[in-house]
Short mmCIF file of C-alpha atoms and ligand atoms in Angstrom, two decimals:
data_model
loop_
_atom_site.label_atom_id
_atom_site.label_comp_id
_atom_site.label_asym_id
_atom_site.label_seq_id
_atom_site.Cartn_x
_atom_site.Cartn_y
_atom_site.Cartn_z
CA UNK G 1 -10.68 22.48 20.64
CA UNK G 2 -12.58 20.45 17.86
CA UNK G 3 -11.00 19.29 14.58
CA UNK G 4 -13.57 19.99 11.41
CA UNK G 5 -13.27 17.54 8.99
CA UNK G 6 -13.93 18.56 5.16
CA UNK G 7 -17.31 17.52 3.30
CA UNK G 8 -17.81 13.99 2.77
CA UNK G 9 -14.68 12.67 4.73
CA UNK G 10 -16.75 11.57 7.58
CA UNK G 11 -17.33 8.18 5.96
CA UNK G 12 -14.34 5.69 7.32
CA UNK G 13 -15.20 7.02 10.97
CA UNK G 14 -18.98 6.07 10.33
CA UNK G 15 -17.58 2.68 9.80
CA UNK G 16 -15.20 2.72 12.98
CA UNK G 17 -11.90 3.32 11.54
CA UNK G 18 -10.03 4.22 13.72
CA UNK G 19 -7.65 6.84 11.45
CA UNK G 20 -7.99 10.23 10.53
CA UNK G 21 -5.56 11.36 7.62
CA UNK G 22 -4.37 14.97 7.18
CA UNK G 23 -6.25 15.30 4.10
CA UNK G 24 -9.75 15.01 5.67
CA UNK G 25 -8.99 17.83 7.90
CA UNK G 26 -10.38 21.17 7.38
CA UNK G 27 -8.90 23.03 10.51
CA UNK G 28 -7.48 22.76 13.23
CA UNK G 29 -6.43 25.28 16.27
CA UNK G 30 -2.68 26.66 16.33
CA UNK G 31 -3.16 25.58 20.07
CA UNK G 32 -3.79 22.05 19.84
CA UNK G 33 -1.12 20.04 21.72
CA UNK G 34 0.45 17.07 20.28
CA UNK G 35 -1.58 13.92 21.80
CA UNK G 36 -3.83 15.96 23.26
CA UNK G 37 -7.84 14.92 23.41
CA UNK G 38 -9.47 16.19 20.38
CA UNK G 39 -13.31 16.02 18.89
CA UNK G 40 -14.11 15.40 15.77
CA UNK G 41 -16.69 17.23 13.82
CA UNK G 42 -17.80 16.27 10.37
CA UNK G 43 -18.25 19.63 8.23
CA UNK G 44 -22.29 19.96 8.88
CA UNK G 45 -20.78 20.64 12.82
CA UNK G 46 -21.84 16.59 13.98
CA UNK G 47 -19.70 14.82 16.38
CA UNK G 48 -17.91 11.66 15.23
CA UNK G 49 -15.43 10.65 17.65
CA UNK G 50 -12.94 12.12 20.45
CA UNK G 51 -9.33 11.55 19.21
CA UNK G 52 -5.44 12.10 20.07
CA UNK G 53 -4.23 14.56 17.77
CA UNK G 54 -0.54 13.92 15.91
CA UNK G 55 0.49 17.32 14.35
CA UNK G 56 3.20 15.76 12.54
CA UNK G 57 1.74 12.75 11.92
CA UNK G 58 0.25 11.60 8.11
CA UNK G 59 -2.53 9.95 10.17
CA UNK G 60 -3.03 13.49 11.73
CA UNK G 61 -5.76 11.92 14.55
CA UNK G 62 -6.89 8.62 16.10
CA UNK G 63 -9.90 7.59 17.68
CA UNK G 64 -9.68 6.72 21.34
CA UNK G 65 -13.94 6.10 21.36
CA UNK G 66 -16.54 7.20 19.35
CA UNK G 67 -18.66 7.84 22.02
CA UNK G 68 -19.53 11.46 23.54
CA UNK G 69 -17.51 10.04 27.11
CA UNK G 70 -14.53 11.49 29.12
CA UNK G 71 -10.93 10.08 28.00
CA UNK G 72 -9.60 10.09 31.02
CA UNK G 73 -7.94 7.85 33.29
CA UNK G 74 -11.33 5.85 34.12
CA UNK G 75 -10.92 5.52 30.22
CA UNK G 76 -7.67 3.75 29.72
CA UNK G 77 -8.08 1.41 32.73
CA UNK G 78 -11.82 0.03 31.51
CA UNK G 79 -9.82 -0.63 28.33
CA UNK G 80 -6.66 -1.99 29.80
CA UNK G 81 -8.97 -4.08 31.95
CA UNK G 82 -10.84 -5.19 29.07
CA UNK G 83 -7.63 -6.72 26.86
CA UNK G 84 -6.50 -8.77 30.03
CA UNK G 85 -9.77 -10.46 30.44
CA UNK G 86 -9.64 -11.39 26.99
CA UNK G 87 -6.00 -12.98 27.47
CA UNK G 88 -7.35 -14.72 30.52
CA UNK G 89 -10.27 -16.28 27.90
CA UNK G 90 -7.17 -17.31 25.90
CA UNK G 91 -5.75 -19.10 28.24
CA UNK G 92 -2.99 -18.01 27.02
CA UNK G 93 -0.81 -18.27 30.44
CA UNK G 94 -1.52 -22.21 30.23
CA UNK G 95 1.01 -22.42 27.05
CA UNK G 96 3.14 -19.19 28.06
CA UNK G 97 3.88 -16.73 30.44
CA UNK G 98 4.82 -14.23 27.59
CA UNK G 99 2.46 -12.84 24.95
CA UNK G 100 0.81 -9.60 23.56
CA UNK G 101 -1.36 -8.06 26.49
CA UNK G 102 -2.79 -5.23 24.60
CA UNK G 103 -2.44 -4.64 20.96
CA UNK G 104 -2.79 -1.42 19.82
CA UNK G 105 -5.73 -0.08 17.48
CA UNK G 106 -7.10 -3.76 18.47
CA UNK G 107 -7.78 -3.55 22.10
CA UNK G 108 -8.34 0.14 21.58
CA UNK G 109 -5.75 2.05 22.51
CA UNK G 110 -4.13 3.38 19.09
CA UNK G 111 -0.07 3.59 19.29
CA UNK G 112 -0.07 1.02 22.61
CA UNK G 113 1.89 -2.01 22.43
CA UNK G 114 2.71 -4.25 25.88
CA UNK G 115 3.62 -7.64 26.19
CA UNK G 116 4.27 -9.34 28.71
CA UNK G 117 6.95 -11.14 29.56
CA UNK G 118 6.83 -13.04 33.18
CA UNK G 119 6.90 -10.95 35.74
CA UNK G 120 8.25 -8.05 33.34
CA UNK G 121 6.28 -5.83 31.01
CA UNK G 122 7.66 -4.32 27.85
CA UNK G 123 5.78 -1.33 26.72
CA UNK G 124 5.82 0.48 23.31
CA UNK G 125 4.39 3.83 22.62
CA UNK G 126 4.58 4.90 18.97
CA UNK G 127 1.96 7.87 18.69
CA UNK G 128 2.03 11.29 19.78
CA UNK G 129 -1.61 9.94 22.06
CA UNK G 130 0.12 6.96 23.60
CA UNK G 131 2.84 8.93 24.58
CA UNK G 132 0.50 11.56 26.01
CA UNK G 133 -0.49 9.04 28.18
CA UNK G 134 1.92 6.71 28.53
CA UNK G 135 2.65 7.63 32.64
CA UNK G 136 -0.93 7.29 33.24
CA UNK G 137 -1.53 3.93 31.44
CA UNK G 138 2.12 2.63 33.33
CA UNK G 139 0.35 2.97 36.40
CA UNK G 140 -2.96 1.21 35.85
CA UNK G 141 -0.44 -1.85 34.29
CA UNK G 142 1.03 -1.71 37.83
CA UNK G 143 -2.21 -1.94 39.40
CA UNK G 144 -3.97 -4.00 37.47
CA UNK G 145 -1.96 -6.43 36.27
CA UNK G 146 0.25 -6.35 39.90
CA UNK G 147 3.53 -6.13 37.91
CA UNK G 148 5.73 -4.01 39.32
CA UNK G 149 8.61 -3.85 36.40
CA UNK G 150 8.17 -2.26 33.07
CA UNK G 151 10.50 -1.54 30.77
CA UNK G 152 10.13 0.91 27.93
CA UNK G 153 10.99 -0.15 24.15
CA UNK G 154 9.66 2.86 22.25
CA UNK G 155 12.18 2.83 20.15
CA UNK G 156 10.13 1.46 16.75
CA UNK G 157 11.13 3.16 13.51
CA UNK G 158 7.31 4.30 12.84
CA UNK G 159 8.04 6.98 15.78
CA UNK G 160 9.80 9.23 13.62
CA UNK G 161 6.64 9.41 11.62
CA UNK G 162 5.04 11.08 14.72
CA UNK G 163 7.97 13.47 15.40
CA UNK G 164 9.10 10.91 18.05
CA UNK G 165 12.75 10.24 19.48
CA UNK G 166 13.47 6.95 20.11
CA UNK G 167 13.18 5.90 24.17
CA UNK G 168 14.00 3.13 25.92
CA UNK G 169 14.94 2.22 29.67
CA UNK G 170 13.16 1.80 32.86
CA UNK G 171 9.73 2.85 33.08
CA UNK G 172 8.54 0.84 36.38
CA UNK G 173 10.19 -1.22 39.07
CA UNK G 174 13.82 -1.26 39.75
CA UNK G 175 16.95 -3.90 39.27
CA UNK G 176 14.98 -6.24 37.43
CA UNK G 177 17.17 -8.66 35.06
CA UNK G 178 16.65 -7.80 31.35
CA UNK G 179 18.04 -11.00 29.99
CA UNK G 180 15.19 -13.55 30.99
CA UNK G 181 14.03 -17.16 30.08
CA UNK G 182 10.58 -17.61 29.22
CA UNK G 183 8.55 -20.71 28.09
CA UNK G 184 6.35 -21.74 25.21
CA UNK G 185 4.28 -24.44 25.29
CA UNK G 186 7.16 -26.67 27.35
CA UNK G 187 10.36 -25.11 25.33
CA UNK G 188 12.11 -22.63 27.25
CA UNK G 189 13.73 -19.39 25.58
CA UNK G 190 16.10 -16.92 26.75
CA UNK G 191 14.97 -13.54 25.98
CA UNK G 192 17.28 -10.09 25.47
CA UNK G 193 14.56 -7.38 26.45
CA UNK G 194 17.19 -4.68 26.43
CA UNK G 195 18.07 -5.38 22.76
CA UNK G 196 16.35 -8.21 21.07
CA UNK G 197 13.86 -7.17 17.96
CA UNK G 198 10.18 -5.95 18.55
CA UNK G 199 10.10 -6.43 22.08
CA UNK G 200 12.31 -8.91 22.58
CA UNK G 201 10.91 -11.95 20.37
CA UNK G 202 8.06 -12.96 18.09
CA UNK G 203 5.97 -13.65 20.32
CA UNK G 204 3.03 -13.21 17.21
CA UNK G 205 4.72 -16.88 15.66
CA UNK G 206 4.17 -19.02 19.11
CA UNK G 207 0.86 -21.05 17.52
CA UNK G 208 3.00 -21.35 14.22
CA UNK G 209 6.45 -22.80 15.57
CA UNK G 210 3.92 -25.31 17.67
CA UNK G 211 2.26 -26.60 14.48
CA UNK G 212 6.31 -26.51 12.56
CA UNK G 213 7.26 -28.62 15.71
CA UNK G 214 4.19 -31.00 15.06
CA UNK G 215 5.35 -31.79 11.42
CA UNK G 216 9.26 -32.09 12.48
CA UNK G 217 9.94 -35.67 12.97
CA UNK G 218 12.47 -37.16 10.84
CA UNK G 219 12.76 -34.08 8.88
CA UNK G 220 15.47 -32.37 6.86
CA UNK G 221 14.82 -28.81 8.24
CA UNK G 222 16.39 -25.52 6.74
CA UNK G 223 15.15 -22.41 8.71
CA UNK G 224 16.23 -19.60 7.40
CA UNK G 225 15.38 -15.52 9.28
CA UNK G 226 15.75 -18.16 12.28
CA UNK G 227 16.22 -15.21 15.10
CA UNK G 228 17.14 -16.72 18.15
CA UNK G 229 15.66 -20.54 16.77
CA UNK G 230 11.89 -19.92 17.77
CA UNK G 231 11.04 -22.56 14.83
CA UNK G 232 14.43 -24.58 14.97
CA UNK G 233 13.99 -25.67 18.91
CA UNK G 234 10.84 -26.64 18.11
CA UNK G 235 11.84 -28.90 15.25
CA UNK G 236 14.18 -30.03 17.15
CA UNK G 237 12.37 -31.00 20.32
CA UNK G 238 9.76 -33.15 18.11
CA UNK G 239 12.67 -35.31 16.68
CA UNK G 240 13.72 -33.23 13.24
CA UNK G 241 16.72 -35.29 11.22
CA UNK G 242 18.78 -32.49 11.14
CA UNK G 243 17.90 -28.67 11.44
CA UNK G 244 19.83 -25.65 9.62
CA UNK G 245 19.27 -22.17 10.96
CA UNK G 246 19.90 -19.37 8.79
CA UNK G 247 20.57 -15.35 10.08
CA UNK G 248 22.05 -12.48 9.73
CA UNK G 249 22.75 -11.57 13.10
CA UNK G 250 25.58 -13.15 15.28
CA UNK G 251 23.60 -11.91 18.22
CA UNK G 252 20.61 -13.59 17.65
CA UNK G 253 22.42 -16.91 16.56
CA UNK G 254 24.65 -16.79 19.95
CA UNK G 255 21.22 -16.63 21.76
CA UNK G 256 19.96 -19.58 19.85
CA UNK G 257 22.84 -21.67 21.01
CA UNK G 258 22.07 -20.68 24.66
CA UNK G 259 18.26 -21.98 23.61
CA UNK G 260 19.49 -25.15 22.32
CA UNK G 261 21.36 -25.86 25.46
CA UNK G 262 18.82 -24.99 28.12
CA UNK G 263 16.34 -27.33 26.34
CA UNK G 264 18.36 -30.28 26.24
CA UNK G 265 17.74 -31.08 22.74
CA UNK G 266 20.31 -32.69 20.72
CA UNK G 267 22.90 -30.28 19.31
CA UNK G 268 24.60 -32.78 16.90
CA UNK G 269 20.96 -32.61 14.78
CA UNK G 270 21.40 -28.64 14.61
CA UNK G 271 23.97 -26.08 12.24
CA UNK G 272 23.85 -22.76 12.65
CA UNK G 273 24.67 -20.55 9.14
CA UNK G 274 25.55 -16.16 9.62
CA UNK G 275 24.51 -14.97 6.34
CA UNK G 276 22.30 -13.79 3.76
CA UNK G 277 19.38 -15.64 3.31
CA UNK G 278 19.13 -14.25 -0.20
CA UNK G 279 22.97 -15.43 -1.15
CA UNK G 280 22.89 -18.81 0.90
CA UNK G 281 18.96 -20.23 -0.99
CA UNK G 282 21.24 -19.41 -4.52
CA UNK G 283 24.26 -21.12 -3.30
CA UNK G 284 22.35 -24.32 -1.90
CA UNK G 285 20.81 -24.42 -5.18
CA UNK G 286 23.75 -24.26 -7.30
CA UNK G 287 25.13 -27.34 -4.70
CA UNK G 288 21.99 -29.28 -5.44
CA UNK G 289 21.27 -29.31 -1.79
CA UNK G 290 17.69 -30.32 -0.61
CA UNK G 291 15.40 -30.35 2.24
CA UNK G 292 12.06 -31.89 3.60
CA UNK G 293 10.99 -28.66 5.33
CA UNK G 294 11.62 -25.09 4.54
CA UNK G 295 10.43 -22.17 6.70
CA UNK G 296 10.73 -18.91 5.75
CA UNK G 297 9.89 -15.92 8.05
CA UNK G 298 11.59 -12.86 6.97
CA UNK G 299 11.48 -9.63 8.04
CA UNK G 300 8.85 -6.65 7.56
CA UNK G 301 9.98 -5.95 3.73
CA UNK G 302 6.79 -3.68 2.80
CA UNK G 303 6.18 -1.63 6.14
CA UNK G 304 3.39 0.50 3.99
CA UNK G 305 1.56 -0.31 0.62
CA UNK G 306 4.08 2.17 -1.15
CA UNK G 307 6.93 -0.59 -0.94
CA UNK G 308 4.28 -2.96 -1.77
CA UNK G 309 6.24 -3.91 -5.80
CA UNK G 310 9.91 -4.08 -4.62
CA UNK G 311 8.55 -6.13 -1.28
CA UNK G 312 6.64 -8.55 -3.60
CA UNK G 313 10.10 -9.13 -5.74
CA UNK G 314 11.72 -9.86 -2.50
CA UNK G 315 9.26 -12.27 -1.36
CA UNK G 316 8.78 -13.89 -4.61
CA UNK G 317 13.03 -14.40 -4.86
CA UNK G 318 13.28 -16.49 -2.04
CA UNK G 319 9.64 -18.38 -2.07
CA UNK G 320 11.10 -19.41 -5.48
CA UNK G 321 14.47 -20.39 -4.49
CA UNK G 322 12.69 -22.23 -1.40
CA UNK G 323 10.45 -24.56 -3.92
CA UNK G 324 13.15 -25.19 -5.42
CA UNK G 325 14.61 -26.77 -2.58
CA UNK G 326 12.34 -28.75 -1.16
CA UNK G 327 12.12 -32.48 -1.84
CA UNK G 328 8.63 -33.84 -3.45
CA UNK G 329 6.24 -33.81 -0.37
CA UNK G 330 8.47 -31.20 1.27
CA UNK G 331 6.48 -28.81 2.88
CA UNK G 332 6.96 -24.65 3.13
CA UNK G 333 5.98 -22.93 5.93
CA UNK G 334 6.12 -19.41 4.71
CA UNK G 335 5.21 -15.57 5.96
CA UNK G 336 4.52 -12.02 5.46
CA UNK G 337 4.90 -9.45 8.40
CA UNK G 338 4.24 -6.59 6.02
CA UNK G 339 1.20 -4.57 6.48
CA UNK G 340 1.81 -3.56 2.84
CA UNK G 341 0.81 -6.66 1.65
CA UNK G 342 -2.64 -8.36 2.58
CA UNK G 343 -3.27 -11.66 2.61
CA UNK G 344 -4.36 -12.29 -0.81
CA UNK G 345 -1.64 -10.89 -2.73
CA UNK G 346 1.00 -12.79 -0.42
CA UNK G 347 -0.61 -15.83 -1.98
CA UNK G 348 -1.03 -14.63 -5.13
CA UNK G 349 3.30 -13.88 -5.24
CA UNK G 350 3.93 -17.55 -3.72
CA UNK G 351 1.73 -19.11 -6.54
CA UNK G 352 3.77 -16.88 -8.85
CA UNK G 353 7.46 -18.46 -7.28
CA UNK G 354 5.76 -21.91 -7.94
CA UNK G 355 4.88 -21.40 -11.29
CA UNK G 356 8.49 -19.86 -12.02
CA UNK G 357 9.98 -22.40 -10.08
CA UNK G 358 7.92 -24.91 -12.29
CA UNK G 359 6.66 -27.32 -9.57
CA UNK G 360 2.95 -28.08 -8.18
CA UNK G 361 2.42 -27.42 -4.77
CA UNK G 362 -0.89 -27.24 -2.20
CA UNK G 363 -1.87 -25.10 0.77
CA UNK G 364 -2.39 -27.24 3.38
CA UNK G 365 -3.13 -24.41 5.81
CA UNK G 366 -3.23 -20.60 6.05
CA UNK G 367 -1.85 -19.27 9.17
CA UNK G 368 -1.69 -15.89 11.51
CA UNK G 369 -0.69 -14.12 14.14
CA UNK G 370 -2.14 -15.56 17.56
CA UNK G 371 -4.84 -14.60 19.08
CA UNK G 372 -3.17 -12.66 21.83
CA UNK G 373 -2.76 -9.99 19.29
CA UNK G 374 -5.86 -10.01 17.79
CA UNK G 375 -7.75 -7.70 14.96
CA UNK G 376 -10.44 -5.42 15.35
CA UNK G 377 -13.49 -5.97 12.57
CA UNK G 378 -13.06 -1.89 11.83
CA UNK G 379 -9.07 -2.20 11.66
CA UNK G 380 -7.84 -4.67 9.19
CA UNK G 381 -4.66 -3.90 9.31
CA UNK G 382 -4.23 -4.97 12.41
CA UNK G 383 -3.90 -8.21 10.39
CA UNK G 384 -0.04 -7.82 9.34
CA UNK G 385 0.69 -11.78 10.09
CA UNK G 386 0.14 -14.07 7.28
CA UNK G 387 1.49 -17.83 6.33
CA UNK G 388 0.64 -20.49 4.57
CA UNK G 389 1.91 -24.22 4.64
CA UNK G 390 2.39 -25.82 1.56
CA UNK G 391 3.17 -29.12 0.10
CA UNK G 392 5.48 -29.54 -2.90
CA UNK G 393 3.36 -31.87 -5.65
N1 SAH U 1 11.33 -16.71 12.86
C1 SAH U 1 11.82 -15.90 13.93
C2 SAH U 1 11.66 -14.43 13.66
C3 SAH U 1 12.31 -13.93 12.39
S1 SAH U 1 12.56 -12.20 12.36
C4 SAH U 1 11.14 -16.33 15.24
O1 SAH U 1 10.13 -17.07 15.20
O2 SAH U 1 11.60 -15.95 16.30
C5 SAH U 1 13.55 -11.93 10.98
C6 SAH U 1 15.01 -12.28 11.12
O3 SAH U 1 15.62 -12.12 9.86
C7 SAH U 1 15.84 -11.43 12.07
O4 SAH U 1 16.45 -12.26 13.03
C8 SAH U 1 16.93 -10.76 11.20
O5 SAH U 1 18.19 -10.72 11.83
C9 SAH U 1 16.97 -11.68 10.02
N2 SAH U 1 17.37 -11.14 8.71
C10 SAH U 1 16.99 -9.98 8.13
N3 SAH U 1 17.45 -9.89 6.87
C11 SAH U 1 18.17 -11.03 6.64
C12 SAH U 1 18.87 -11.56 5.51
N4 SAH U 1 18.92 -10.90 4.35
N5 SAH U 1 19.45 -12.76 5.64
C13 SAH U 1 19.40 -13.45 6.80
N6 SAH U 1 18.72 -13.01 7.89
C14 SAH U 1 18.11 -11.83 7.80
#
């Protein structure tokens, strides 16, 4: 059944974008199942695109191709094919065996997240149209990736937009371990697949710990949202003075011990802190502590544009506090995972925590996610990464 959009609200799927909101709807059929294949018709009766449909959903439909051409499961394995011969251009398995095999609205498959993690894939479905499909799309994985395991983390916060429970658990395969070691570049890193964030780790900040490692030596280093020590082993590993890892989470900091010990690198150079990042940047600054590198990686704090104000508060707080820190010629290395905030205004609040702050300071370099999770020309918002490195003046 077709969806009729209202006058004049063909415009942003003339240009390729890929969402439909509810408000640009006219009608829809009582029948139409949730992810099920939809057209859409601009109001003069013209097709646009052929869509999942997400009854509950804000973004009501999303574009699977704007061409008049069976979805079906021919469909999703030319575009599954398609994403891993753009990894294997990467060369991404020279640095890693784990990164972002297809990403969503990207690679063209709206609400589709895998990543792959040696010989196991992690797969996230977080739209009504993924999920429709999800059993199909396992089984092309399998066949063309030849992985047997996959294991489901669909258990993202964004589902509930979709009228989604959360799922995780085996998908594909069978007594596969979930706690793994994987390596970056030549730093190894244990992995919790089962519970770790995302899917397991940030696999999006691989390129950036590399370049933190590659300004490390002889460094004071305070890392603070440190996970399980992505940035810190790297620091480390290039010869870092001393390195202090800031988190919340006592599981994340017990796997970052396991990290430092299965790399060999030395663990008299390293402190871990369980705390607020907030609280601890306010306490080193009352002790007049100070440091020659400061990264700052927090998490998402403005999921949508609507938490954009309090997010930019938040971000501004401890970009501040982190200035204030840093020795002259110290350098921040410092991010945004929000897709509420582009990459302009992220710059625009860290020039603002300078000013306050009262010191000078450079970009050196602006900085993204890698290119395994890359952004489609019609879907900037598939650009959620952004960081800058700056100098203090
Ligand atoms: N830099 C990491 C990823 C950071 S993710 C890497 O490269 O792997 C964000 C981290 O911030 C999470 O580990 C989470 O536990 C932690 N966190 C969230 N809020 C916090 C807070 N207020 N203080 C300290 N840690 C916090």
């Amino acid at each position: 059944m077709p969806i009729t959009l209202n006058p004049n609200r063909e415009k942003s799927l003339l240009r390729r974008h890929p969402w439909v909101f509810a408000s640009a709807i006219k009608s829809v059929d009582q029948e139409t199942a949730s992810g099920s294949t939809v057209d859409l018709l601009s109001s003069e009766g013209q097709f646009l695109a052929r869509a999942s449909y997400s009854p509950i959903s804000q973004i009501r439909a999303r574009v699977w191709t704007f061409n008049d051409e069976p979805v079906d499961r021919e469909f999703f394995r030319r575009k599954i094919k398609s994403a891993i011969e753009v990894r294997q251009r990467l060369k991404v398995e020279g640095q890693t065996n784990a990164y972002r095999l297809i990403h969503a609205e990207s690679d063209g498959i709206p609400g589709l997240i895998v990543d792959r993690y040696d010989d196991v894939l992690v797969l996230q479905s977080l739209t009504a149209g993924s999920e429709f499909w999800k059993e199909t799309i396992a089984d092309i994985l399998v066949e063309e990736t030849g992985i047997q395991n996959i294991y489901e983390r669909s258990d993202a916060d964004v589902r509930e937009l979709e009228g989604l429970k959360p799922v995780t658990g085996v998908l594909r395969g069978a007594n596969y371990d979930l706690r793994i070691t994987i390596y970056e570049h030549d730093l190894k890193f244990r992995v919790d697949l089962e519970h770790g964030h995302k899917t397991g780790f940030y696999l999006d900040q691989r390129h950036n710990r590399h370049r933190v490692g590659e300004f490390a030596k002889d460094r004071d280093v305070l890392n603070c949202f440190c996970y399980t020590g992505g940035f810190s082993i790297h620091a480390l590993a290039n010869g870092a003075k001393s390195v202090l890892s800031v988190d919340s989470s006592a599981d994340a900091l017990a796997l970052l011990e396991e990290n430092i010990a299965i790399n060999r690198v030395p663990a008299d150079r390293h402190t871990s802190l369980e705390g607020d990042v907030f609280q601890l940047l306010r306490k080193f600054r009352d002790a007049n502590r100070s440091f020659d590198m400061i990264i700052l990686d927090p998490p998402k704090f403005a999921p949508t544009a609507a938490h954009a104000e309090k997010a930019s508060r938040a971000y501004k707080d401890i970009n501040l506090l982190a200035f204030k820190l840093l020795r002259h010629g110290g350098m921040l290395f410092t991010y945004s995972c929000s897709g509420g905030i582009d990459a302009a205004l992220f710059q625009k609040i860290v020039a603002s925590a300078a000013l306050d702050a009262g010191v000078d300071a450079t970009i050196i370099e602006h900085l993204s996610q890698g290119s395994d999770h890359p952004v489609s020309l019609h879907f900037p918002e598939g650009a959620y990464l952004k960081g800058l490195i700056c100098v203090k003046g």
